[in-house]
mmCIF file of C-alpha atoms and ligand atoms in Angstrom:
data_model
loop_
_atom_site.group_PDB
_atom_site.id
_atom_site.type_symbol
_atom_site.label_atom_id
_atom_site.label_comp_id
_atom_site.label_asym_id
_atom_site.label_seq_id
_atom_site.Cartn_x
_atom_site.Cartn_y
_atom_site.Cartn_z
ATOM 1 C CA UNK A 77 -73.859 45.476 -54.715
ATOM 2 C CA UNK A 78 -74.926 43.570 -51.648
ATOM 3 C CA UNK A 79 -76.677 40.367 -50.677
ATOM 4 C CA UNK A 80 -77.483 41.584 -47.207
ATOM 5 C CA UNK A 81 -81.258 41.873 -47.028
ATOM 6 C CA UNK A 82 -82.616 38.908 -45.095
ATOM 7 C CA UNK A 83 -82.144 37.630 -41.568
ATOM 8 C CA UNK A 84 -78.964 38.960 -40.007
ATOM 9 C CA UNK A 85 -76.666 36.313 -38.509
ATOM 10 C CA UNK A 86 -75.162 37.454 -35.243
ATOM 11 C CA UNK A 87 -72.040 35.318 -34.898
ATOM 12 C CA UNK A 88 -70.399 37.095 -31.969
ATOM 13 C CA UNK A 89 -69.583 35.427 -28.646
ATOM 14 C CA UNK A 90 -72.232 37.233 -26.662
ATOM 15 C CA UNK A 91 -74.803 38.424 -26.523
ATOM 16 C CA UNK A 92 -75.953 35.521 -28.649
ATOM 17 C CA UNK A 93 -79.062 34.866 -30.729
ATOM 18 C CA UNK A 94 -82.283 34.931 -28.753
ATOM 19 C CA UNK A 95 -84.872 32.356 -29.892
ATOM 20 C CA UNK A 96 -88.185 33.828 -31.057
ATOM 21 C CA UNK A 97 -90.070 31.994 -28.323
ATOM 22 C CA UNK A 98 -87.793 33.572 -25.716
ATOM 23 C CA UNK A 99 -88.422 37.026 -27.178
ATOM 24 C CA UNK A 100 -92.165 36.314 -27.203
ATOM 25 C CA UNK A 101 -92.099 35.199 -23.585
ATOM 26 C CA UNK A 102 -91.166 38.755 -22.615
ATOM 27 C CA UNK A 103 -93.988 40.318 -24.605
ATOM 28 C CA UNK A 104 -96.566 40.490 -21.880
ATOM 29 C CA UNK A 105 -97.752 43.031 -19.359
ATOM 30 C CA UNK A 106 -95.952 43.464 -16.071
ATOM 31 C CA UNK A 107 -97.484 41.411 -13.291
ATOM 32 C CA UNK A 108 -97.931 42.001 -9.599
ATOM 33 C CA UNK A 109 -94.695 41.002 -7.957
ATOM 34 C CA UNK A 110 -96.701 39.692 -5.018
ATOM 35 C CA UNK A 111 -98.795 37.452 -7.275
ATOM 36 C CA UNK A 112 -98.875 33.883 -6.120
ATOM 37 C CA UNK A 113 -97.415 32.476 -9.350
ATOM 38 C CA UNK A 114 -94.252 34.444 -8.963
ATOM 39 C CA UNK A 115 -92.414 32.668 -6.151
ATOM 40 C CA UNK A 116 -92.794 29.286 -7.901
ATOM 41 C CA UNK A 117 -91.243 30.806 -11.048
ATOM 42 C CA UNK A 118 -88.242 31.931 -9.021
ATOM 43 C CA UNK A 119 -88.021 28.562 -7.310
ATOM 44 C CA UNK A 120 -88.106 26.739 -10.644
ATOM 45 C CA UNK A 121 -85.272 28.891 -11.996
ATOM 46 C CA UNK A 122 -83.123 28.442 -8.892
ATOM 47 C CA UNK A 123 -83.698 24.691 -9.036
ATOM 48 C CA UNK A 124 -82.982 24.446 -12.745
ATOM 49 C CA UNK A 125 -79.792 26.438 -12.322
ATOM 50 C CA UNK A 126 -78.664 23.644 -10.001
ATOM 51 C CA UNK A 127 -79.341 21.180 -12.811
ATOM 52 C CA UNK A 128 -77.215 23.262 -15.160
ATOM 53 C CA UNK A 129 -74.325 23.717 -12.721
ATOM 54 C CA UNK A 130 -74.750 20.087 -11.554
ATOM 55 C CA UNK A 131 -74.726 21.039 -7.926
ATOM 56 C CA UNK A 132 -76.677 20.377 -4.775
ATOM 57 C CA UNK A 133 -75.428 23.731 -3.475
ATOM 58 C CA UNK A 134 -77.225 27.070 -3.381
ATOM 59 C CA UNK A 135 -77.990 29.197 -6.443
ATOM 60 C CA UNK A 136 -78.599 32.940 -6.740
ATOM 61 C CA UNK A 137 -79.960 35.169 -9.510
ATOM 62 C CA UNK A 138 -78.658 38.719 -9.969
ATOM 63 C CA UNK A 139 -79.970 41.590 -12.049
ATOM 64 C CA UNK A 140 -76.532 42.165 -13.527
ATOM 65 C CA UNK A 141 -74.261 41.091 -16.322
ATOM 66 C CA UNK A 142 -71.331 38.737 -15.784
ATOM 67 C CA UNK A 143 -69.243 41.449 -14.182
ATOM 68 C CA UNK A 144 -71.895 41.766 -11.492
ATOM 69 C CA UNK A 145 -71.866 38.030 -10.806
ATOM 70 C CA UNK A 146 -68.069 38.184 -10.522
ATOM 71 C CA UNK A 147 -68.328 40.864 -7.868
ATOM 72 C CA UNK A 148 -71.131 39.002 -6.115
ATOM 73 C CA UNK A 149 -69.071 35.821 -5.941
ATOM 74 C CA UNK A 150 -65.945 37.499 -4.558
ATOM 75 C CA UNK A 151 -67.743 39.717 -2.065
ATOM 76 C CA UNK A 152 -69.663 36.811 -0.561
ATOM 77 C CA UNK A 153 -66.717 34.630 0.367
ATOM 78 C CA UNK A 154 -63.691 36.886 0.836
ATOM 79 C CA UNK A 155 -62.418 39.613 3.114
ATOM 80 C CA UNK A 156 -60.442 42.773 2.462
ATOM 81 C CA UNK A 157 -56.760 41.967 1.966
ATOM 82 C CA UNK A 158 -57.315 38.281 1.188
ATOM 83 C CA UNK A 159 -55.028 36.930 -1.486
ATOM 84 C CA UNK A 160 -56.562 35.409 -4.606
ATOM 85 C CA UNK A 161 -54.687 33.500 -7.287
ATOM 86 C CA UNK A 162 -55.869 34.215 -10.834
ATOM 87 C CA UNK A 163 -55.148 31.543 -13.449
ATOM 88 C CA UNK A 164 -54.463 33.418 -16.658
ATOM 89 C CA UNK A 165 -55.546 31.937 -20.004
ATOM 90 C CA UNK A 166 -56.938 34.965 -21.776
ATOM 91 C CA UNK A 167 -58.942 38.038 -20.942
ATOM 92 C CA UNK A 168 -61.553 37.041 -18.464
ATOM 93 C CA UNK A 169 -59.857 35.501 -15.436
ATOM 94 C CA UNK A 170 -57.649 38.591 -15.353
ATOM 95 C CA UNK A 171 -60.750 40.775 -15.611
ATOM 96 C CA UNK A 172 -62.312 38.940 -12.691
ATOM 97 C CA UNK A 173 -59.080 39.428 -10.759
ATOM 98 C CA UNK A 174 -59.152 43.153 -11.551
ATOM 99 C CA UNK A 175 -62.646 43.330 -10.065
ATOM 100 C CA UNK A 176 -61.189 41.715 -6.952
ATOM 101 C CA UNK A 177 -58.420 44.308 -6.872
ATOM 102 C CA UNK A 178 -60.941 47.156 -6.699
ATOM 103 C CA UNK A 179 -62.740 45.352 -3.874
ATOM 104 C CA UNK A 180 -59.517 45.364 -1.849
ATOM 105 C CA UNK A 181 -58.255 41.856 -2.528
ATOM 106 C CA UNK A 182 -54.576 41.096 -2.987
ATOM 107 C CA UNK A 183 -54.520 39.717 -6.517
ATOM 108 C CA UNK A 184 -51.744 37.467 -7.790
ATOM 109 C CA UNK A 185 -51.813 36.358 -11.397
ATOM 110 C CA UNK A 186 -50.332 32.978 -12.217
ATOM 111 C CA UNK A 187 -48.988 33.909 -15.644
ATOM 112 C CA UNK A 188 -50.319 31.860 -18.507
ATOM 113 C CA UNK A 189 -50.551 32.039 -22.245
ATOM 114 C CA UNK A 190 -53.421 33.453 -24.294
ATOM 115 C CA UNK A 191 -52.844 30.551 -26.645
ATOM 116 C CA UNK A 192 -53.117 27.587 -24.335
ATOM 117 C CA UNK A 193 -55.014 26.209 -21.379
ATOM 118 C CA UNK A 194 -54.035 26.566 -17.727
ATOM 119 C CA UNK A 195 -51.515 23.909 -16.709
ATOM 120 C CA UNK A 196 -52.792 22.004 -13.668
ATOM 121 C CA UNK A 197 -49.219 21.211 -12.557
ATOM 122 C CA UNK A 198 -48.314 24.891 -12.474
ATOM 123 C CA UNK A 199 -51.279 25.538 -10.184
ATOM 124 C CA UNK A 200 -50.267 22.716 -7.842
ATOM 125 C CA UNK A 201 -46.689 23.972 -7.853
ATOM 126 C CA UNK A 202 -47.727 27.484 -6.809
ATOM 127 C CA UNK A 203 -50.019 26.166 -4.075
ATOM 128 C CA UNK A 204 -47.266 23.988 -2.626
ATOM 129 C CA UNK A 205 -45.129 27.111 -2.178
ATOM 130 C CA UNK A 206 -47.935 28.738 -0.221
ATOM 131 C CA UNK A 207 -47.232 26.814 2.977
ATOM 132 C CA UNK A 208 -48.925 29.462 5.133
ATOM 133 C CA UNK A 209 -52.129 29.206 3.093
ATOM 134 C CA UNK A 210 -52.264 32.888 2.304
ATOM 135 C CA UNK A 211 -54.130 32.209 -0.925
ATOM 136 C CA UNK A 212 -57.818 32.165 -0.043
ATOM 137 C CA UNK A 213 -59.316 31.574 -3.473
ATOM 138 C CA UNK A 214 -58.327 30.474 -6.962
ATOM 139 C CA UNK A 215 -60.106 32.135 -9.894
ATOM 140 C CA UNK A 216 -60.345 30.407 -13.255
ATOM 141 C CA UNK A 217 -62.476 30.719 -16.362
ATOM 142 C CA UNK A 218 -63.702 27.517 -17.994
ATOM 143 C CA UNK A 219 -64.084 28.944 -21.499
ATOM 144 C CA UNK A 220 -62.196 32.162 -22.115
ATOM 145 C CA UNK A 221 -64.255 33.894 -24.759
ATOM 146 C CA UNK A 222 -61.332 36.069 -25.883
ATOM 147 C CA UNK A 223 -58.755 33.332 -26.504
ATOM 148 C CA UNK A 224 -61.367 30.599 -27.152
ATOM 149 C CA UNK A 225 -59.530 28.212 -24.862
ATOM 150 C CA UNK A 226 -61.279 25.684 -22.637
ATOM 151 C CA UNK A 227 -59.587 24.967 -19.344
ATOM 152 C CA UNK A 228 -59.809 21.524 -17.778
ATOM 153 C CA UNK A 229 -61.760 22.371 -14.635
ATOM 154 C CA UNK A 230 -61.770 18.782 -13.433
ATOM 155 C CA UNK A 231 -57.981 18.439 -13.748
ATOM 156 C CA UNK A 232 -57.291 21.780 -12.091
ATOM 157 C CA UNK A 233 -59.687 20.861 -9.266
ATOM 158 C CA UNK A 234 -57.789 17.600 -8.771
ATOM 159 C CA UNK A 235 -54.449 19.393 -8.833
ATOM 160 C CA UNK A 236 -55.668 21.804 -6.149
ATOM 161 C CA UNK A 237 -56.915 19.002 -3.923
ATOM 162 C CA UNK A 238 -53.758 16.953 -4.439
ATOM 163 C CA UNK A 239 -51.842 19.679 -2.592
ATOM 164 C CA UNK A 240 -54.252 19.678 0.352
ATOM 165 C CA UNK A 241 -54.449 23.475 0.027
ATOM 166 C CA UNK A 242 -57.732 24.848 1.426
ATOM 167 C CA UNK A 243 -58.247 27.726 -1.063
ATOM 168 C CA UNK A 244 -61.715 28.013 -2.573
ATOM 169 C CA UNK A 245 -61.934 27.038 -6.233
ATOM 170 C CA UNK A 246 -64.027 29.630 -8.094
ATOM 171 C CA UNK A 247 -64.918 29.137 -11.752
ATOM 172 C CA UNK A 248 -66.439 31.461 -14.358
ATOM 173 C CA UNK A 249 -68.736 29.374 -16.582
ATOM 174 C CA UNK A 250 -70.273 32.367 -18.356
ATOM 175 C CA UNK A 251 -69.425 31.049 -21.825
ATOM 176 C CA UNK A 252 -69.421 27.351 -20.974
ATOM 177 C CA UNK A 253 -72.684 26.691 -19.154
ATOM 178 C CA UNK A 254 -74.955 25.020 -21.704
ATOM 179 C CA UNK A 255 -72.139 24.771 -24.264
ATOM 180 C CA UNK A 256 -69.643 22.401 -22.617
ATOM 181 C CA UNK A 257 -69.760 19.878 -19.830
ATOM 182 C CA UNK A 258 -69.538 21.365 -16.359
ATOM 183 C CA UNK A 259 -70.005 19.430 -13.149
ATOM 184 C CA UNK A 260 -69.634 21.666 -10.141
ATOM 185 C CA UNK A 261 -69.887 19.139 -7.316
ATOM 186 C CA UNK A 262 -68.016 16.290 -9.007
ATOM 187 C CA UNK A 263 -65.182 18.595 -9.988
ATOM 188 C CA UNK A 264 -64.778 20.169 -6.574
ATOM 189 C CA UNK A 265 -65.792 23.690 -7.554
ATOM 190 C CA UNK A 266 -66.789 25.883 -4.590
ATOM 191 C CA UNK A 267 -68.248 28.858 -6.401
ATOM 192 C CA UNK A 268 -69.474 29.000 -9.995
ATOM 193 C CA UNK A 269 -70.503 32.082 -11.922
ATOM 194 C CA UNK A 270 -72.659 32.284 -15.071
ATOM 195 C CA UNK A 271 -74.715 34.732 -17.096
ATOM 196 C CA UNK A 272 -77.828 34.549 -19.254
ATOM 197 C CA UNK A 273 -76.646 35.905 -22.595
ATOM 198 C CA UNK A 274 -74.165 33.312 -23.861
ATOM 199 C CA UNK A 275 -75.011 29.616 -23.928
ATOM 200 C CA UNK A 276 -78.300 30.251 -22.149
ATOM 201 C CA UNK A 277 -79.845 32.147 -25.088
ATOM 202 C CA UNK A 278 -81.433 34.865 -22.977
ATOM 203 C CA UNK A 279 -81.128 38.641 -23.079
ATOM 204 C CA UNK A 280 -78.208 40.181 -21.180
ATOM 205 C CA UNK A 281 -79.087 41.385 -17.702
ATOM 206 C CA UNK A 282 -79.218 38.268 -15.537
ATOM 207 C CA UNK A 283 -76.311 36.457 -13.982
ATOM 208 C CA UNK A 284 -75.849 33.719 -11.448
ATOM 209 C CA UNK A 285 -73.813 32.365 -8.575
ATOM 210 C CA UNK A 286 -73.732 28.812 -7.282
ATOM 211 C CA UNK A 287 -72.166 28.056 -3.912
ATOM 212 C CA UNK A 288 -70.971 24.818 -2.331
ATOM 213 C CA UNK A 289 -71.516 24.088 1.375
ATOM 214 C CA UNK A 290 -67.871 25.047 2.009
ATOM 215 C CA UNK A 291 -68.384 28.374 0.244
ATOM 216 C CA UNK A 292 -71.518 28.980 2.333
ATOM 217 C CA UNK A 293 -69.492 28.281 5.459
ATOM 218 C CA UNK A 294 -66.718 30.713 4.534
ATOM 219 C CA UNK A 295 -69.415 33.213 3.525
ATOM 220 C CA UNK A 296 -70.266 33.556 7.237
ATOM 221 C CA UNK A 297 -67.019 35.350 7.990
ATOM 222 C CA UNK A 298 -66.452 37.212 4.711
ATOM 223 C CA UNK A 299 -66.228 40.936 5.320
ATOM 224 C CA UNK A 300 -66.600 42.111 1.722
ATOM 225 C CA UNK A 301 -70.322 41.331 1.903
ATOM 226 C CA UNK A 302 -72.670 44.152 0.902
ATOM 227 C CA UNK A 303 -76.434 44.481 1.130
ATOM 228 C CA UNK A 304 -77.148 44.025 -2.548
ATOM 229 C CA UNK A 305 -74.997 41.003 -3.393
ATOM 230 C CA UNK A 306 -75.337 39.221 -0.046
ATOM 231 C CA UNK A 307 -76.259 35.536 -0.320
ATOM 232 C CA UNK A 308 -77.702 35.337 3.191
ATOM 233 C CA UNK A 309 -80.054 38.254 2.577
ATOM 234 C CA UNK A 310 -81.150 36.638 -0.668
ATOM 235 C CA UNK A 311 -82.016 33.420 1.148
ATOM 236 C CA UNK A 312 -84.565 35.283 3.285
ATOM 237 C CA UNK A 313 -88.134 34.035 3.545
ATOM 238 C CA UNK A 314 -89.721 36.867 1.583
ATOM 239 C CA UNK A 315 -89.708 36.453 -2.193
ATOM 240 C CA UNK A 316 -88.739 40.115 -2.678
ATOM 241 C CA UNK A 317 -85.408 39.376 -0.966
ATOM 242 C CA UNK A 318 -84.383 36.916 -3.688
ATOM 243 C CA UNK A 319 -83.720 39.915 -5.951
ATOM 244 C CA UNK A 320 -82.968 42.489 -3.233
ATOM 245 C CA UNK A 321 -85.917 44.425 -4.642
ATOM 246 C CA UNK A 322 -88.224 44.300 -7.643
ATOM 247 C CA UNK A 323 -87.752 41.094 -9.634
ATOM 248 C CA UNK A 324 -86.655 41.555 -13.273
ATOM 249 C CA UNK A 325 -89.947 40.011 -14.387
ATOM 250 C CA UNK A 326 -89.498 39.979 -18.133
ATOM 251 C CA UNK A 327 -85.944 38.719 -18.022
ATOM 252 C CA UNK A 328 -87.148 35.914 -15.770
ATOM 253 C CA UNK A 329 -89.913 35.013 -18.247
ATOM 254 C CA UNK A 330 -87.246 34.885 -20.933
ATOM 255 C CA UNK A 331 -84.911 32.757 -18.850
ATOM 256 C CA UNK A 332 -87.730 30.327 -18.011
ATOM 257 C CA UNK A 333 -88.414 29.835 -21.718
ATOM 258 C CA UNK A 334 -84.758 29.466 -22.688
ATOM 259 C CA UNK A 335 -84.232 26.901 -19.950
ATOM 260 C CA UNK A 336 -87.336 25.069 -21.183
ATOM 261 C CA UNK A 337 -85.770 24.938 -24.650
ATOM 262 C CA UNK A 338 -82.483 23.711 -23.239
ATOM 263 C CA UNK A 339 -84.090 20.952 -21.176
ATOM 264 C CA UNK A 340 -86.341 19.931 -24.078
ATOM 265 C CA UNK A 341 -83.260 19.462 -26.221
ATOM 266 C CA UNK A 342 -81.505 18.029 -23.130
ATOM 267 C CA UNK A 343 -78.336 19.516 -21.757
ATOM 268 C CA UNK A 344 -76.284 16.590 -23.067
ATOM 269 C CA UNK A 345 -77.636 17.045 -26.610
ATOM 270 C CA UNK A 346 -76.978 20.793 -26.492
ATOM 271 C CA UNK A 347 -73.394 20.170 -25.428
ATOM 272 C CA UNK A 348 -72.965 17.630 -28.212
ATOM 273 C CA UNK A 349 -74.473 20.084 -30.730
ATOM 274 C CA UNK A 350 -71.913 22.666 -29.658
ATOM 275 C CA UNK A 351 -69.053 20.230 -30.127
ATOM 276 C CA UNK A 352 -70.310 19.389 -33.632
ATOM 277 C CA UNK A 353 -70.620 23.052 -34.614
ATOM 278 C CA UNK A 354 -67.166 23.743 -33.186
ATOM 279 C CA UNK A 355 -65.802 20.749 -35.100
ATOM 280 C CA UNK A 356 -67.309 22.066 -38.345
ATOM 281 C CA UNK A 357 -65.781 25.483 -37.704
ATOM 282 C CA UNK A 358 -62.405 23.905 -36.944
ATOM 283 C CA UNK A 359 -62.562 21.918 -40.188
ATOM 284 C CA UNK A 360 -63.063 25.148 -42.127
ATOM 285 C CA UNK A 361 -60.405 27.101 -40.247
ATOM 286 C CA UNK A 362 -57.882 24.257 -40.735
ATOM 287 C CA UNK A 363 -58.383 24.445 -44.494
ATOM 288 C CA UNK A 364 -58.232 28.245 -44.616
ATOM 289 C CA UNK A 365 -55.023 28.172 -42.555
ATOM 290 C CA UNK A 366 -53.070 26.153 -45.126
ATOM 291 C CA UNK A 367 -51.199 29.062 -46.802
ATOM 292 C CA UNK A 368 -50.245 30.412 -43.349
ATOM 293 C CA UNK A 369 -52.047 33.764 -43.256
ATOM 294 C CA UNK A 370 -54.846 32.581 -40.992
ATOM 295 C CA UNK A 371 -54.297 30.370 -37.963
ATOM 296 C CA UNK A 372 -56.069 29.086 -34.861
ATOM 297 C CA UNK A 373 -55.325 31.103 -31.745
ATOM 298 C CA UNK A 374 -55.491 27.885 -29.719
ATOM 299 C CA UNK A 375 -53.004 25.568 -31.361
ATOM 300 C CA UNK A 376 -53.846 22.387 -29.442
ATOM 301 C CA UNK A 377 -57.166 21.132 -30.829
ATOM 302 C CA UNK A 378 -58.096 19.574 -27.479
ATOM 303 C CA UNK A 379 -57.912 22.941 -25.778
ATOM 304 C CA UNK A 380 -60.368 24.637 -28.140
ATOM 305 C CA UNK A 381 -63.726 25.642 -26.703
ATOM 306 C CA UNK A 382 -67.001 24.539 -28.274
ATOM 307 C CA UNK A 383 -68.503 28.000 -27.877
ATOM 308 C CA UNK A 384 -66.258 30.199 -29.988
ATOM 309 C CA UNK A 385 -63.206 29.967 -32.268
ATOM 310 C CA UNK A 386 -60.581 32.714 -32.321
ATOM 311 C CA UNK A 387 -58.726 32.977 -35.621
ATOM 312 C CA UNK A 388 -55.563 35.076 -35.959
ATOM 313 C CA UNK A 389 -54.364 36.883 -39.078
ATOM 314 C CA UNK A 390 -50.736 37.136 -40.074
ATOM 315 C CA UNK A 391 -49.171 40.600 -39.600
ATOM 316 C CA UNK A 392 -49.866 42.772 -42.611
ATOM 317 C CA UNK A 393 -53.403 41.418 -42.997
ATOM 318 C CA UNK A 394 -56.072 43.356 -41.169
ATOM 319 C CA UNK A 395 -59.204 41.440 -40.195
ATOM 320 C CA UNK A 396 -61.298 44.617 -40.431
ATOM 321 C CA UNK A 397 -62.079 44.547 -44.163
ATOM 322 C CA UNK A 398 -63.203 40.925 -43.828
ATOM 323 C CA UNK A 399 -65.502 41.680 -40.923
ATOM 324 C CA UNK A 400 -66.850 44.682 -42.760
ATOM 325 C CA UNK A 401 -67.443 42.669 -45.920
ATOM 326 C CA UNK A 402 -69.282 39.935 -43.988
ATOM 327 C CA UNK A 403 -71.465 42.492 -42.242
ATOM 328 C CA UNK A 404 -72.106 45.158 -44.875
ATOM 329 C CA UNK A 405 -72.328 42.890 -47.894
ATOM 330 C CA UNK A 406 -73.779 39.707 -46.452
ATOM 331 C CA UNK A 407 -75.445 40.369 -43.092
ATOM 332 C CA UNK A 408 -73.135 38.175 -41.026
ATOM 333 C CA UNK A 409 -71.713 39.846 -37.924
ATOM 334 C CA UNK A 410 -68.439 38.197 -36.907
ATOM 335 C CA UNK A 411 -66.728 38.991 -33.597
ATOM 336 C CA UNK A 412 -63.671 41.177 -33.173
ATOM 337 C CA UNK A 413 -60.693 39.969 -31.161
ATOM 338 C CA UNK A 414 -60.234 41.695 -27.816
ATOM 339 C CA UNK A 415 -57.655 42.354 -25.129
ATOM 340 C CA UNK A 416 -54.123 41.231 -26.016
ATOM 341 C CA UNK A 417 -55.457 39.953 -29.356
ATOM 342 C CA UNK A 418 -57.198 43.191 -30.299
ATOM 343 C CA UNK A 419 -57.019 43.914 -34.022
ATOM 344 C CA UNK A 420 -55.291 40.603 -34.737
ATOM 345 C CA UNK A 421 -58.136 38.399 -35.892
ATOM 346 C CA UNK A 422 -61.769 37.416 -35.733
ATOM 347 C CA UNK A 423 -63.910 35.375 -33.379
ATOM 348 C CA UNK A 424 -66.489 33.039 -34.859
ATOM 349 C CA UNK A 425 -69.151 32.219 -32.310
ATOM 350 C CA UNK A 426 -71.117 28.970 -32.433
ATOM 351 C CA UNK A 427 -72.770 29.356 -29.071
ATOM 352 C CA UNK A 428 -76.301 29.203 -27.736
ATOM 353 C CA UNK A 429 -79.115 29.214 -30.268
ATOM 354 C CA UNK A 430 -77.059 28.055 -33.246
ATOM 355 C CA UNK A 431 -77.574 25.249 -35.720
ATOM 356 C CA UNK A 432 -75.897 23.830 -38.811
ATOM 357 C CA UNK A 433 -77.316 26.299 -41.378
ATOM 358 C CA UNK A 434 -76.366 29.245 -39.190
ATOM 359 C CA UNK A 435 -72.796 28.055 -38.725
ATOM 360 C CA UNK A 436 -72.410 26.842 -42.317
ATOM 361 C CA UNK A 437 -73.885 30.138 -43.507
ATOM 362 C CA UNK A 438 -71.427 32.085 -41.390
ATOM 363 C CA UNK A 439 -68.489 29.983 -42.592
ATOM 364 C CA UNK A 440 -69.597 30.323 -46.225
ATOM 365 C CA UNK A 441 -69.760 34.091 -45.941
ATOM 366 C CA UNK A 442 -66.345 34.277 -44.293
ATOM 367 C CA UNK A 443 -64.927 32.157 -47.105
ATOM 368 C CA UNK A 444 -66.700 34.366 -49.651
ATOM 369 C CA UNK A 445 -65.060 37.395 -48.009
ATOM 370 C CA UNK A 446 -61.604 35.785 -47.974
ATOM 371 C CA UNK A 447 -62.000 35.164 -51.695
ATOM 372 C CA UNK A 448 -63.430 38.586 -52.581
ATOM 373 C CA UNK A 449 -60.718 40.370 -50.606
ATOM 374 C CA UNK A 450 -57.882 38.194 -51.931
ATOM 375 C CA UNK A 451 -56.787 37.104 -48.484
ATOM 376 C CA UNK A 452 -54.675 33.985 -49.017
ATOM 377 C CA UNK A 453 -56.531 30.938 -47.713
ATOM 378 C CA UNK A 454 -56.941 27.289 -48.494
ATOM 379 C CA UNK A 455 -60.046 26.814 -50.649
ATOM 380 C CA UNK A 456 -62.753 24.411 -49.564
ATOM 381 C CA UNK A 457 -63.066 25.340 -45.892
ATOM 382 C CA UNK A 458 -66.836 25.353 -45.986
ATOM 383 C CA UNK A 459 -66.780 22.086 -47.922
ATOM 384 C CA UNK A 460 -64.610 20.589 -45.168
ATOM 385 C CA UNK A 461 -67.144 21.778 -42.586
ATOM 386 C CA UNK A 462 -69.959 20.147 -44.556
ATOM 387 C CA UNK A 463 -68.024 16.905 -44.813
ATOM 388 C CA UNK A 464 -67.266 16.980 -41.096
ATOM 389 C CA UNK A 465 -70.929 17.409 -40.241
ATOM 390 C CA UNK A 466 -72.094 14.875 -42.818
ATOM 391 C CA UNK A 467 -69.850 12.235 -41.311
ATOM 392 C CA UNK A 468 -70.772 13.092 -37.711
ATOM 393 C CA UNK A 469 -74.496 13.769 -38.001
ATOM 394 C CA UNK A 470 -75.890 10.488 -39.249
ATOM 395 C CA UNK A 471 -79.355 9.812 -40.646
HETATM 396 C C1 PLP B 697 -68.881 37.487 -21.570
HETATM 397 C C2 PLP B 697 -68.006 36.989 -20.519
HETATM 398 C C3 PLP B 697 -67.802 37.684 -19.320
HETATM 399 C C4 PLP B 697 -68.353 39.047 -19.076
HETATM 400 O O1 PLP B 697 -69.732 39.031 -19.008
HETATM 401 P P1 PLP B 697 -70.526 40.424 -19.080
HETATM 402 O O2 PLP B 697 -71.944 39.970 -19.067
HETATM 403 O O3 PLP B 697 -70.119 41.100 -20.334
HETATM 404 O O4 PLP B 697 -70.177 41.200 -17.872
HETATM 405 C C5 PLP B 697 -67.028 37.109 -18.350
HETATM 406 N N1 PLP B 697 -66.458 35.906 -18.529
HETATM 407 C C6 PLP B 697 -66.627 35.216 -19.665
HETATM 408 C C7 PLP B 697 -65.966 33.891 -19.813
HETATM 409 C C8 PLP B 697 -67.396 35.730 -20.705
HETATM 410 O O5 PLP B 697 -67.540 35.040 -21.832
#
């Protein structure tokens, strides 16, 4: 018995759902890369990335996933042996740091919890001890997609500046760009990193860097620079240089269309939509958590990201049968937990091209699975989500 046939709901935190119009935008023949329409397409994307990052700095497009953009960012501003301080709050800042380690950076992790946001005071404290300014860059993730925490980029930026420490502030916005507010210049971020396949609703394969004037200045003396990632080479006059070779035409067509969708909705409205969908999910998870078998990974509601919600299961309850039930019986694909949380819960994504029926459908199916599998949970989670949305989305 199954009620699976129908549109599958992909509710994992990346890659996310790709709108039909974005898929269609790719369905066209390859074009001459020297065609005159092509450079303006690139220019429009580079300019619109600035709108998304909220920066007057420089933007760059890479044919790479997020890991590539991480490496690009580090290699453009740092030199072998430089110390970087990684602000732990889950999987991804540490992963970025590990990339730095293989490049020859001296990586120090400021230990944090997978269940709460980075503490700005702890960052300031560590920087004050670094009187010789050995730390050259600070790496933080805005939304950690593993823990589902959101870090306060603005507050951490302020804490860094309050110490007068000159380290570059580098932020991974891969899961937050287009899903939560980010303001690169206002928040004092020197380098920002993003990718196409999370909030930006595009296929995986493109990722981005944004660089402040200070980052561009330090770029001049960075010795980790390589031909492919190099910002200066990519700023060359010839269009071909923007991609260090053949442009990823179809991915660029897709990105143009997804950015059009985002700007039509408006960035502010998209961010608000994400907070509503996250609020609905939180209402359901709060209910389900009542008997104590399920719980939020991020205990402080203010530190929960709008892009994804990580839910932990009490020991003795495996999340696998629930995920399998949702997928095999109902056509809803819920995320696994990863890293230190592997095997301990599920991740419910509400990121990118997602609306109320998709999230309510996902929540309903999870609740159906909890019931069918006799996993103790508070009844009425989906109802709570409906009530939350009904009182926040007014006629
Ligand atoms: C997905 C993700 C990454 C990794 O991106 P890939 O495209 O898989 O390399 C890095 N950081 C964050 C916050 C992410 O969500």
